[in-house]
PDB file of N, CA and C in Angstrom:
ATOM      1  N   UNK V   4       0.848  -1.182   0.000  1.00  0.00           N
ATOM      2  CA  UNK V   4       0.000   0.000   0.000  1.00  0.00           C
ATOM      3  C   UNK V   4       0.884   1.232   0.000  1.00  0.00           C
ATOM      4  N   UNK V   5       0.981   2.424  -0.295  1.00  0.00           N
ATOM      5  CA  UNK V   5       1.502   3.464  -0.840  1.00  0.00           C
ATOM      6  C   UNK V   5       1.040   4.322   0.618  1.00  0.00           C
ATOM      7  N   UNK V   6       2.259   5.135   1.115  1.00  0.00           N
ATOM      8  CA  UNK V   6       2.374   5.653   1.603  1.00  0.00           C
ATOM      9  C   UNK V   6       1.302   6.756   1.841  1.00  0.00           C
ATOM     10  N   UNK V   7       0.708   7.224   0.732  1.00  0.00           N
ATOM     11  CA  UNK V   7      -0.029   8.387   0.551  1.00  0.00           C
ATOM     12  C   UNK V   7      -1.312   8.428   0.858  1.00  0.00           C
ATOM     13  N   UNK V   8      -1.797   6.755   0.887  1.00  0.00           N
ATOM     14  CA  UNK V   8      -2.805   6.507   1.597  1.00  0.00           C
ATOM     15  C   UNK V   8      -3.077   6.860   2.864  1.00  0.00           C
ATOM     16  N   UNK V   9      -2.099   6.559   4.149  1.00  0.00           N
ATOM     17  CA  UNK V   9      -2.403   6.829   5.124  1.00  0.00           C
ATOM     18  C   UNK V   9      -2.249   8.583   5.664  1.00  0.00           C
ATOM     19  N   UNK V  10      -2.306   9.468   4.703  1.00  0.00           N
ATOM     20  CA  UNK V  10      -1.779  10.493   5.066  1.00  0.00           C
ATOM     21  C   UNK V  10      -3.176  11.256   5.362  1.00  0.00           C
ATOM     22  N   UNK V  11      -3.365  12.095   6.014  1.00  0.00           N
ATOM     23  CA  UNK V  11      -4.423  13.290   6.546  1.00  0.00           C
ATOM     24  C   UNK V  11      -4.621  14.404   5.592  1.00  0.00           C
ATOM     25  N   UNK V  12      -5.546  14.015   4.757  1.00  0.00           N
ATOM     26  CA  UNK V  12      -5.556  15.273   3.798  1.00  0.00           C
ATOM     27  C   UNK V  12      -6.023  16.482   4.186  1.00  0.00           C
ATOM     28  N   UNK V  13      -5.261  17.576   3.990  1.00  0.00           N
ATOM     29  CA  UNK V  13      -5.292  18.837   4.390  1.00  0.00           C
ATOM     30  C   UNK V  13      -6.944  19.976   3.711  1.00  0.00           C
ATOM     31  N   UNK V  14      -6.576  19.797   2.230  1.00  0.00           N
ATOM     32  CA  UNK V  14      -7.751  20.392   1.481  1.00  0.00           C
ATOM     33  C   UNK V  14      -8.605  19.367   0.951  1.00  0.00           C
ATOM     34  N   UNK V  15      -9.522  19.125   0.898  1.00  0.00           N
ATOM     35  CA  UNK V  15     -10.427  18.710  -0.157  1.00  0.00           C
ATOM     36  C   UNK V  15     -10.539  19.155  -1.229  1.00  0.00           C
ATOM     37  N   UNK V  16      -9.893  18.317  -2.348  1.00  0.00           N
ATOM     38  CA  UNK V  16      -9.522  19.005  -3.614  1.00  0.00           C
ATOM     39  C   UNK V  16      -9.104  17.678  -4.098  1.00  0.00           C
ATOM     40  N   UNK V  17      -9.913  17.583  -5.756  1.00  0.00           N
ATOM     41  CA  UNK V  17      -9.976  16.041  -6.125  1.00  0.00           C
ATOM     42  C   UNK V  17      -8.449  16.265  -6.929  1.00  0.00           C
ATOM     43  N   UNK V  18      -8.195  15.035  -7.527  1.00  0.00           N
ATOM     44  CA  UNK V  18      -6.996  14.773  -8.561  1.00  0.00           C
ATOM     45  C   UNK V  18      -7.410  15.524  -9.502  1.00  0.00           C
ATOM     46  N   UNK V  19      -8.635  15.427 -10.185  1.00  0.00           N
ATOM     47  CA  UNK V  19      -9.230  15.900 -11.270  1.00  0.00           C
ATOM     48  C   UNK V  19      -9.199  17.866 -11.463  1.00  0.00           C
ATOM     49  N   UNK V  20      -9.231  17.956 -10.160  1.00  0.00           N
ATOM     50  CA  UNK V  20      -8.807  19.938 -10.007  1.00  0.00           C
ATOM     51  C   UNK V  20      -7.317  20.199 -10.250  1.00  0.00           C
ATOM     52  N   UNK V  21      -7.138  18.538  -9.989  1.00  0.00           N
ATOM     53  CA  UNK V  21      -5.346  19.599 -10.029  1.00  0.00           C
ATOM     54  C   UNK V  21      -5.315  20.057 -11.561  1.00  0.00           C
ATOM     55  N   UNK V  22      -5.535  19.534 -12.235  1.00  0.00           N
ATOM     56  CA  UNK V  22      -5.262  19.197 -14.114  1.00  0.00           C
ATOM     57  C   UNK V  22      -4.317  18.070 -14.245  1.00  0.00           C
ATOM     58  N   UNK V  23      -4.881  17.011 -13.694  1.00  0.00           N
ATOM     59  CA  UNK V  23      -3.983  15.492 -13.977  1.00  0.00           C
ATOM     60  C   UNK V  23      -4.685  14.960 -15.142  1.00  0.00           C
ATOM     61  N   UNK V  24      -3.810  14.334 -16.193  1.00  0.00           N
ATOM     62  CA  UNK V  24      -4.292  13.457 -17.239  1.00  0.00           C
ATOM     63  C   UNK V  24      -5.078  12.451 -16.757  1.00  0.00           C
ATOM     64  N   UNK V  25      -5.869  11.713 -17.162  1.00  0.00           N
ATOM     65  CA  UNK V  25      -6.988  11.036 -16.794  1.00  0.00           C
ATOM     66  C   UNK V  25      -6.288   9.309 -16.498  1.00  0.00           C
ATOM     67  N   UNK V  26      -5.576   9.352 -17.310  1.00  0.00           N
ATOM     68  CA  UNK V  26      -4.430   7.660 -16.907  1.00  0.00           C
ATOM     69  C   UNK V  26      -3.586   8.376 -15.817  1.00  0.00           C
ATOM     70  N   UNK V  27      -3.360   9.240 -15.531  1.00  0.00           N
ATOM     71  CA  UNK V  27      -2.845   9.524 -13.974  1.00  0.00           C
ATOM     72  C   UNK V  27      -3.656   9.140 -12.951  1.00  0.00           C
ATOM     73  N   UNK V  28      -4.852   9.992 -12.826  1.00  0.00           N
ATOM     74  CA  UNK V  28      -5.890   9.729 -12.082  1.00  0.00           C
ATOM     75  C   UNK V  28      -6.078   8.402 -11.782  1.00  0.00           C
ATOM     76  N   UNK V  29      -6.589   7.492 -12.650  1.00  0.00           N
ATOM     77  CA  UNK V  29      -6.871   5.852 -12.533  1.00  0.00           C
ATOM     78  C   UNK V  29      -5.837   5.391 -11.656  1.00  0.00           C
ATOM     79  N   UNK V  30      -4.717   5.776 -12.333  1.00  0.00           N
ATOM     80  CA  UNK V  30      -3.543   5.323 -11.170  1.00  0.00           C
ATOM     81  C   UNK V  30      -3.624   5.687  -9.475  1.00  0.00           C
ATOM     82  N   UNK V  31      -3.797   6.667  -9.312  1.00  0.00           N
ATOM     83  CA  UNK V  31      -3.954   7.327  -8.620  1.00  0.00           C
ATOM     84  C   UNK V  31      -5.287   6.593  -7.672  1.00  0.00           C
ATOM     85  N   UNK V  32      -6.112   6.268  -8.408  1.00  0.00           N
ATOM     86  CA  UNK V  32      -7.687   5.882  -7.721  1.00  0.00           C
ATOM     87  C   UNK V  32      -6.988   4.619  -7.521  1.00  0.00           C
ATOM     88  N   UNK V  33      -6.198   3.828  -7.769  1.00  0.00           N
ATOM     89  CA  UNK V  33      -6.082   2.251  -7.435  1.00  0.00           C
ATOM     90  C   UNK V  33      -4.880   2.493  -6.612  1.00  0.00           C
ATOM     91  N   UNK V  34      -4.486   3.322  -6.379  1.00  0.00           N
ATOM     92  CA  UNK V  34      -3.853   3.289  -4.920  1.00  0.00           C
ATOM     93  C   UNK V  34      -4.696   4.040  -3.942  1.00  0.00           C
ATOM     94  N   UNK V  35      -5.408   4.529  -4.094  1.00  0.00           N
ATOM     95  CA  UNK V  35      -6.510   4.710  -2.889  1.00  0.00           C
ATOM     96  C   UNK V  35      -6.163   6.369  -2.651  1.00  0.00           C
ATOM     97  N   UNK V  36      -5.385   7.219  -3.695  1.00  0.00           N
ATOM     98  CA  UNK V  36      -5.399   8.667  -3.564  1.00  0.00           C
ATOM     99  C   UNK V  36      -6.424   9.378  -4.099  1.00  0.00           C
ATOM    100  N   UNK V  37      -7.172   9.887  -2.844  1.00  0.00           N
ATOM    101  CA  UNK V  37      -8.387  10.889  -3.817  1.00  0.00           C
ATOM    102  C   UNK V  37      -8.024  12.045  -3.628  1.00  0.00           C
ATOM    103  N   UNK V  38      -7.374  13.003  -2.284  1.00  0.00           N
ATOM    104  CA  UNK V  38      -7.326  13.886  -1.692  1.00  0.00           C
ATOM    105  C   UNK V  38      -5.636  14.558  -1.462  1.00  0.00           C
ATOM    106  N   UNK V  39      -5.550  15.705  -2.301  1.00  0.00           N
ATOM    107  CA  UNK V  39      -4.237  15.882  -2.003  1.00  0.00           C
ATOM    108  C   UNK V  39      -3.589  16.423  -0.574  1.00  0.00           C
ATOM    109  N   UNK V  40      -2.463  16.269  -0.751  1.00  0.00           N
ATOM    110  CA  UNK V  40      -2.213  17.113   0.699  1.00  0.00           C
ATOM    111  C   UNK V  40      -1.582  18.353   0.542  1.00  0.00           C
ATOM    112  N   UNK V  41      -1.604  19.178   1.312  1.00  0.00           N
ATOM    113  CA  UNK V  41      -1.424  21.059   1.429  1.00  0.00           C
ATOM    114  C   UNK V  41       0.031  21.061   0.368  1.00  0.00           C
ATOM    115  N   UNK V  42       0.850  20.434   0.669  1.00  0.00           N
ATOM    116  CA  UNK V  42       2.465  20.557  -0.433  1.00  0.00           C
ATOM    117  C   UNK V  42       1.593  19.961  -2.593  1.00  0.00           C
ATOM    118  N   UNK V  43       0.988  18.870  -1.921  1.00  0.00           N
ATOM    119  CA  UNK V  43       0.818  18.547  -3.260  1.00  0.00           C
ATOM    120  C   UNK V  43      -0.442  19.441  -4.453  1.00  0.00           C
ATOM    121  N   UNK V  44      -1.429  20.282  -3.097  1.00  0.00           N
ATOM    122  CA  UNK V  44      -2.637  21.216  -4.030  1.00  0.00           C
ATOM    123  C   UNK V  44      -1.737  22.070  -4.295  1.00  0.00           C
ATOM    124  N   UNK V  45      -0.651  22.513  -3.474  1.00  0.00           N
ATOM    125  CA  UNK V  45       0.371  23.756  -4.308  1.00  0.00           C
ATOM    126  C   UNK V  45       1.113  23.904  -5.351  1.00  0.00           C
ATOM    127  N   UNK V  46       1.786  22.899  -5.290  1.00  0.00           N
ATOM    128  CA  UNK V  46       2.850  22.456  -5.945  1.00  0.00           C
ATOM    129  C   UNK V  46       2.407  21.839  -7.572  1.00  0.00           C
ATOM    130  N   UNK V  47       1.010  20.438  -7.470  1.00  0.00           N
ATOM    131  CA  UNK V  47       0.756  20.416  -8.862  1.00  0.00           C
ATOM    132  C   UNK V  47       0.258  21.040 -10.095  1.00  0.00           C
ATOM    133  N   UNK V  48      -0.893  22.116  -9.015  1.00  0.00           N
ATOM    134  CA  UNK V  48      -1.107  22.538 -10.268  1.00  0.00           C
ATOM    135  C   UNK V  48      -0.293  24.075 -11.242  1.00  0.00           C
ATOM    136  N   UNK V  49       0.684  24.273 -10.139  1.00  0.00           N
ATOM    137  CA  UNK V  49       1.570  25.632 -10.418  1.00  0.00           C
ATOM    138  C   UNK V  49       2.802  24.786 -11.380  1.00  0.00           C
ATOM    139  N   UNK V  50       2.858  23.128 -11.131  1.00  0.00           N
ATOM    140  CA  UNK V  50       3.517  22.672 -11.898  1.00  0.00           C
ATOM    141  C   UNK V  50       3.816  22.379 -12.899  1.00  0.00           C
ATOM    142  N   UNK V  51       2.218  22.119 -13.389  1.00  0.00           N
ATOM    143  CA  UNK V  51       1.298  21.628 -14.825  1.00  0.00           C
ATOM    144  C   UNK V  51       1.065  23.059 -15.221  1.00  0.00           C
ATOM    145  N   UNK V  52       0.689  23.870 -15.100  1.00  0.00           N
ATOM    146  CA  UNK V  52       0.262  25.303 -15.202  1.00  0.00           C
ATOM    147  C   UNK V  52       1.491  26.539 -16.221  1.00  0.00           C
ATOM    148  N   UNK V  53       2.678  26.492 -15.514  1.00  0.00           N
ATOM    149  CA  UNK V  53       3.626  27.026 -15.670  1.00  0.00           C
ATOM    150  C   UNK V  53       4.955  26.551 -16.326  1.00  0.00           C
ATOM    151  N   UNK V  54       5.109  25.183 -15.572  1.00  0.00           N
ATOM    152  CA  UNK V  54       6.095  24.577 -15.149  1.00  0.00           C
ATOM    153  C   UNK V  54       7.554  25.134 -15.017  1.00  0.00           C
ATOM    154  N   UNK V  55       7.379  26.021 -13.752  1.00  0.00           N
ATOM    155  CA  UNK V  55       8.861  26.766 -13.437  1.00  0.00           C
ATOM    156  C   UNK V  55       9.783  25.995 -12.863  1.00  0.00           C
ATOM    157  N   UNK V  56      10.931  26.741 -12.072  1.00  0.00           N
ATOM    158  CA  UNK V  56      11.790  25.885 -11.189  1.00  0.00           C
ATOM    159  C   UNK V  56      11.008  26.242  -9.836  1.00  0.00           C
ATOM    160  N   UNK V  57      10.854  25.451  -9.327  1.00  0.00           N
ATOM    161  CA  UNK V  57       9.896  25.090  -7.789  1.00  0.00           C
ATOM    162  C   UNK V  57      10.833  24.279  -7.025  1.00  0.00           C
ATOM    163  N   UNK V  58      10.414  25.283  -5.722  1.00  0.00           N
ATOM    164  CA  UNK V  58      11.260  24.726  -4.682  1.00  0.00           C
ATOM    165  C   UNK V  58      10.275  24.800  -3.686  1.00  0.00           C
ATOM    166  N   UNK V  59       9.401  23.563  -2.997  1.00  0.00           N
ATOM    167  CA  UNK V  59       8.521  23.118  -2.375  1.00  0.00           C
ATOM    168  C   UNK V  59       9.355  22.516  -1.065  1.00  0.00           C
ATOM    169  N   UNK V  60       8.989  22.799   0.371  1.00  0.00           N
ATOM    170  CA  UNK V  60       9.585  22.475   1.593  1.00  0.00           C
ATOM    171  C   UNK V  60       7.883  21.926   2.077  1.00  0.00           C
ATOM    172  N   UNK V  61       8.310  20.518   2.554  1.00  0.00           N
ATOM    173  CA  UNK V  61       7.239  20.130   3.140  1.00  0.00           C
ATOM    174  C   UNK V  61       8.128  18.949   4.176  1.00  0.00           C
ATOM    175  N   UNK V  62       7.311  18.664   5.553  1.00  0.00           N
ATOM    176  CA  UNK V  62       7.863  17.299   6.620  1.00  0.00           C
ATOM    177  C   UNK V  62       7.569  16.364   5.614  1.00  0.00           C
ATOM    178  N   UNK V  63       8.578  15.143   6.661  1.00  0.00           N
ATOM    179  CA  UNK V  63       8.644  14.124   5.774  1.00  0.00           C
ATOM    180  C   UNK V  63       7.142  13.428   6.182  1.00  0.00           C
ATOM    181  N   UNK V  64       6.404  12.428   4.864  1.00  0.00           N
ATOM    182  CA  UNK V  64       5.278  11.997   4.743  1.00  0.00           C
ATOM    183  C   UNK V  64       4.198  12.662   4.279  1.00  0.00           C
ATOM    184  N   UNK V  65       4.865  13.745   3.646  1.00  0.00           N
ATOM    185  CA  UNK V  65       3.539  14.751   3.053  1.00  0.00           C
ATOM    186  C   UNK V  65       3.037  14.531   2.052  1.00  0.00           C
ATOM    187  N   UNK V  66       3.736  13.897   1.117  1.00  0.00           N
ATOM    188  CA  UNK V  66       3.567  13.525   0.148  1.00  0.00           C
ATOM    189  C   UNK V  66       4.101  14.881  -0.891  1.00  0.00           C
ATOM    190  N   UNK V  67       5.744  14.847  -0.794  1.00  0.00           N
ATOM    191  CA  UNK V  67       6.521  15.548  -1.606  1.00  0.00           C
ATOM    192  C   UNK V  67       6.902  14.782  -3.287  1.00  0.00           C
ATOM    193  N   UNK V  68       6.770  13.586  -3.313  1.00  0.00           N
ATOM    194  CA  UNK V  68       7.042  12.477  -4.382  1.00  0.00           C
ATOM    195  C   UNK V  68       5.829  12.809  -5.105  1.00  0.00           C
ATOM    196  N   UNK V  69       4.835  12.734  -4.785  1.00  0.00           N
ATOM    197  CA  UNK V  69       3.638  13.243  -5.668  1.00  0.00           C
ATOM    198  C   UNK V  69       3.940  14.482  -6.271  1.00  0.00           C
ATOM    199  N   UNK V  70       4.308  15.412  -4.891  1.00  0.00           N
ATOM    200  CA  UNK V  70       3.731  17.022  -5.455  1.00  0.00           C
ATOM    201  C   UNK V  70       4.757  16.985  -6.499  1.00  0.00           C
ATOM    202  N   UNK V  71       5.941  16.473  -6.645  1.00  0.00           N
ATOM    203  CA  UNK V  71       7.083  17.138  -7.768  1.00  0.00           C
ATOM    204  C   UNK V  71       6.835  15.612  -9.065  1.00  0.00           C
ATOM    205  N   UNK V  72       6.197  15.058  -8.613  1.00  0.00           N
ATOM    206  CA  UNK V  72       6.301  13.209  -9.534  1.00  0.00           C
ATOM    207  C   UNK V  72       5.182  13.366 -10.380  1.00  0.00           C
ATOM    208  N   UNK V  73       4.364  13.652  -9.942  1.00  0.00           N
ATOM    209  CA  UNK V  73       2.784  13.387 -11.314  1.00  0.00           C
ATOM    210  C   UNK V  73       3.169  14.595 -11.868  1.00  0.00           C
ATOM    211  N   UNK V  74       3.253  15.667 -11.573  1.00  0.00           N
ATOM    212  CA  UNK V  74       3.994  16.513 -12.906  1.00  0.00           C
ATOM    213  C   UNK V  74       4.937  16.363 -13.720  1.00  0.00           C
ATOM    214  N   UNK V  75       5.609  15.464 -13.381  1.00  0.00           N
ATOM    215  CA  UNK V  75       7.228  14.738 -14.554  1.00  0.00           C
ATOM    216  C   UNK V  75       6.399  14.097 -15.092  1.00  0.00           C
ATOM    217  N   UNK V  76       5.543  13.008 -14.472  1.00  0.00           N
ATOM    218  CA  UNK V  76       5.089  11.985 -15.730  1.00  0.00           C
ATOM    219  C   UNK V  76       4.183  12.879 -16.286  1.00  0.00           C
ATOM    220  N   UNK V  77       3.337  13.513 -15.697  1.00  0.00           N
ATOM    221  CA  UNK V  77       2.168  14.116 -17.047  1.00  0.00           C
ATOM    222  C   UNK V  77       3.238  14.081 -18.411  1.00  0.00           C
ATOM    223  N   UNK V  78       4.204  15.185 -17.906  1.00  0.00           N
ATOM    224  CA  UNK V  78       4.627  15.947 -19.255  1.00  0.00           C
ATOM    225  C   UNK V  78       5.874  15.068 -19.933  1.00  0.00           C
ATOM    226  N   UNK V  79       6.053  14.091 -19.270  1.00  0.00           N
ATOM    227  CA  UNK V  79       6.742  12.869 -19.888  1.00  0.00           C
ATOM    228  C   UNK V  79       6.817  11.981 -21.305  1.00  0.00           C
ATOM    229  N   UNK V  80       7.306  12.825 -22.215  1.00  0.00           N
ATOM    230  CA  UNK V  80       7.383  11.806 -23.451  1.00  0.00           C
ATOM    231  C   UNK V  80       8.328  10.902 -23.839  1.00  0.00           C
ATOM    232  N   UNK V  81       7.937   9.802 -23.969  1.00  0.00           N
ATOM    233  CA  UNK V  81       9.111   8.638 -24.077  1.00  0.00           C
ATOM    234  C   UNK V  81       9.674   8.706 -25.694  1.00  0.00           C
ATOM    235  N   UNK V  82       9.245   9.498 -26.471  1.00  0.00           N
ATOM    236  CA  UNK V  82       9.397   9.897 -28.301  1.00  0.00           C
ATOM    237  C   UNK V  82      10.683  10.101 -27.777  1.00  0.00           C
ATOM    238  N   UNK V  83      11.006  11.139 -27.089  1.00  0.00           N
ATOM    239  CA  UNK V  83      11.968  11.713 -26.947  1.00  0.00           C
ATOM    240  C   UNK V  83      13.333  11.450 -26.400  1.00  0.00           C
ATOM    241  N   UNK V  84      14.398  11.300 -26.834  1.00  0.00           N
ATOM    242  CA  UNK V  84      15.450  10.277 -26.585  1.00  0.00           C
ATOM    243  C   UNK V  84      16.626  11.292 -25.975  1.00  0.00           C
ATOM    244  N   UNK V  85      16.068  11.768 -24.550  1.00  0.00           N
ATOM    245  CA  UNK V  85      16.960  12.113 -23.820  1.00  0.00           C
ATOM    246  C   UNK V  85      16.795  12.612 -22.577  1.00  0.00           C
ATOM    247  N   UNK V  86      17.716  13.315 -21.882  1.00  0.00           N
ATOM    248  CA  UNK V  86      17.337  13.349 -19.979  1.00  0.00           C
ATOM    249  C   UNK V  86      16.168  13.871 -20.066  1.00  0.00           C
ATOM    250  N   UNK V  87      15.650  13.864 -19.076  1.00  0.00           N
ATOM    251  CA  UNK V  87      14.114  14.451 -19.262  1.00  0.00           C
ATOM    252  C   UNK V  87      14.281  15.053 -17.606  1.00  0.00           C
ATOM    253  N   UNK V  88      14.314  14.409 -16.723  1.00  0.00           N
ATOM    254  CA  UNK V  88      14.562  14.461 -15.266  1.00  0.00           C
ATOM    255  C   UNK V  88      15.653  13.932 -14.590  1.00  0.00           C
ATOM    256  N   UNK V  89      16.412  14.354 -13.595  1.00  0.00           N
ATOM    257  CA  UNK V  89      17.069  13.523 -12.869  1.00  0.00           C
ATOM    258  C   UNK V  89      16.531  14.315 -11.424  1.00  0.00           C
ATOM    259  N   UNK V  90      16.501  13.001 -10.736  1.00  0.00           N
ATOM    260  CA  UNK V  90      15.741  13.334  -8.913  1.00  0.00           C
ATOM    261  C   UNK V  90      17.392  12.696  -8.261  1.00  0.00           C
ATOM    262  N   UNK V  91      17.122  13.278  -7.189  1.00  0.00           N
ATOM    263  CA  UNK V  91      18.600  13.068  -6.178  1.00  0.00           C
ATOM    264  C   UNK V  91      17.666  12.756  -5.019  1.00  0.00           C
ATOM    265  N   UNK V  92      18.595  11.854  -4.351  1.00  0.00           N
ATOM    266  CA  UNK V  92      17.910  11.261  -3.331  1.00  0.00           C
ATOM    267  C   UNK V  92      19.284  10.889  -2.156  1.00  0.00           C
ATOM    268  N   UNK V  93      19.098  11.364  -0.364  1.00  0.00           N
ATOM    269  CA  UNK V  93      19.838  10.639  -0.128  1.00  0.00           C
ATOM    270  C   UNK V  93      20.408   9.998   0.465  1.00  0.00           C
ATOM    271  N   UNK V  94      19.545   9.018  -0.007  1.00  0.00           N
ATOM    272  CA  UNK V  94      20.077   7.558   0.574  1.00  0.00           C
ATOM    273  C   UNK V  94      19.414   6.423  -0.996  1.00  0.00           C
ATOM    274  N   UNK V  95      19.848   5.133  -0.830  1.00  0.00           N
ATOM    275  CA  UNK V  95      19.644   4.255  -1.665  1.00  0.00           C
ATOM    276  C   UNK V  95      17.988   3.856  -1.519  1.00  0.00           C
ATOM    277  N   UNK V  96      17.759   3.733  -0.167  1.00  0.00           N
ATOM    278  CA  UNK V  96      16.012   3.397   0.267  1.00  0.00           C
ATOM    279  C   UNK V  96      15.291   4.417  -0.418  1.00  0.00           C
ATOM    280  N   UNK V  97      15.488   5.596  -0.039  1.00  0.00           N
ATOM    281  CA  UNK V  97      14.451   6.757  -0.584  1.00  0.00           C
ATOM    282  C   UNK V  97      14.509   6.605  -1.896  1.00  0.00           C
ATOM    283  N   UNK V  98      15.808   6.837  -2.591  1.00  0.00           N
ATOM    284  CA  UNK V  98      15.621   6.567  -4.378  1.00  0.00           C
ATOM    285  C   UNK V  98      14.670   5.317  -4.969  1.00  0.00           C
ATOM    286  N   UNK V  99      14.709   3.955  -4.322  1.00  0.00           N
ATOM    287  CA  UNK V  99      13.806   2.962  -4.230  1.00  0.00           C
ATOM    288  C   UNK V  99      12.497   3.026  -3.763  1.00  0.00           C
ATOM    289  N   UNK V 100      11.977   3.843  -2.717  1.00  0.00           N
ATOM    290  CA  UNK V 100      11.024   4.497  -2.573  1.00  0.00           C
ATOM    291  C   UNK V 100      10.135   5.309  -3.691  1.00  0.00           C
ATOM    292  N   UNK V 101      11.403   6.394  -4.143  1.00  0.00           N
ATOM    293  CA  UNK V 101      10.461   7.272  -4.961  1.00  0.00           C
ATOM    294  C   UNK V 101      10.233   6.653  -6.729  1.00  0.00           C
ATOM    295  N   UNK V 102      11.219   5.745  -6.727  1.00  0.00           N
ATOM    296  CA  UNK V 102      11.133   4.979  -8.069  1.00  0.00           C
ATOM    297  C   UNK V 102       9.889   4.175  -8.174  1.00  0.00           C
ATOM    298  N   UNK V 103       9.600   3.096  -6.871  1.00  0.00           N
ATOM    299  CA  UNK V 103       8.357   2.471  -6.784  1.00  0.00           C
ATOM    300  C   UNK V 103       7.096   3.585  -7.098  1.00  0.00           C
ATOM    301  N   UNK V 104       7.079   4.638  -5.980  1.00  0.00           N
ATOM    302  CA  UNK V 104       6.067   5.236  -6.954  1.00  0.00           C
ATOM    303  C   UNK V 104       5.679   6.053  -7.861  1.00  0.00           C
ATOM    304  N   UNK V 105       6.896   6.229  -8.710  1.00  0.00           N
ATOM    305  CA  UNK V 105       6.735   6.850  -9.835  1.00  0.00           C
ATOM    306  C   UNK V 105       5.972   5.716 -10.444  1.00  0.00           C
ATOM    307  N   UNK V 106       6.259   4.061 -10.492  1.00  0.00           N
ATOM    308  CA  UNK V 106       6.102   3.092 -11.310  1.00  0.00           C
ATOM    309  C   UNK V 106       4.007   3.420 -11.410  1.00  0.00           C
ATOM    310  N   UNK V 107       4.058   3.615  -9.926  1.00  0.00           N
ATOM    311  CA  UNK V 107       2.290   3.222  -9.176  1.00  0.00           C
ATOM    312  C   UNK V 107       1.747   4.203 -10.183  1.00  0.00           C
ATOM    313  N   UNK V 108       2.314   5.815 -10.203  1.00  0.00           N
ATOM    314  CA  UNK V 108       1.750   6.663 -10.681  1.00  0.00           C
ATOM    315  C   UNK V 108       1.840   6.633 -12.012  1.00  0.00           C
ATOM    316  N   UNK V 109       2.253   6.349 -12.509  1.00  0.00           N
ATOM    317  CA  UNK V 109       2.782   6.092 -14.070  1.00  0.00           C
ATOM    318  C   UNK V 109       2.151   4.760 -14.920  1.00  0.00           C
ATOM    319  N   UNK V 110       1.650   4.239 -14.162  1.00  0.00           N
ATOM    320  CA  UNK V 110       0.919   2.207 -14.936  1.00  0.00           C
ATOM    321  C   UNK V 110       0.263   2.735 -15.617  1.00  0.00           C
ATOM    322  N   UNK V 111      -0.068   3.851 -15.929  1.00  0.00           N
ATOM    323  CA  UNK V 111      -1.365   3.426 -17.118  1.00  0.00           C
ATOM    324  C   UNK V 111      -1.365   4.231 -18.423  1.00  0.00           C
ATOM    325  N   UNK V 112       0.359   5.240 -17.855  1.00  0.00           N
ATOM    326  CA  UNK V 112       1.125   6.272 -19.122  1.00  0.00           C
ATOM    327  C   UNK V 112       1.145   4.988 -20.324  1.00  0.00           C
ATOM    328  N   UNK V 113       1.466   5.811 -21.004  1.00  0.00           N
ATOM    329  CA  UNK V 113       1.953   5.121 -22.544  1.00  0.00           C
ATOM    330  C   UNK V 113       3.178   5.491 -22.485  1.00  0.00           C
TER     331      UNK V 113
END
């Protein structure tokens, strides 16, 4: 089960307000995320919107992997044959962490 489940959502505010692609969402609904939390209503849709350089401070378990992760994959094209992102992580667990759920959030990209 994904971390993001057990978290206390701050706003009531669906996936669908942020401006998530609709194979995000699904993903999203089969891990049991309906409700973002205060870092992730900020952060996605100023992400999808603009997409500047953002520098988001949130405690750990807020669900910071979302707020900066479903905006990489939205705008994620695999056509394209080169860096697209690199995330730093640090320790080896957390990089394994945030890789697993890029995978969760991402199952239903093309």
């Amino acid at each position: 089960m994904s971390y993001l489940c057990a978290l206390k959502f701050i706003k009531l505010q669906t996936s669908k307000e942020l401006g998530l692609d609709e194979d995000i969402i699904k993903a999203l609904d089969d891990i049991g995320f309906s409700h973002p939390t205060e870092i992730q209503s900020k952060a996605i849709p100023t992400l999808i919107e603009k997409k500047p350089d953002f520098i988001g401070l949130a405690q750990t378990g807020t669900g910071k992997t979302a707020a900066f992760g479903l905006p990489l994959i939205q705008f994620f094209d695999s056509k394209v044959d080169k860096l697209f992102a690199l995330i730093l992580a640090p320790t080896r667990e957390l990089a394994q962490q945030i890789a697993k759920e890029f995978e969760n959030f991402s199952k239903y990209k093309k």
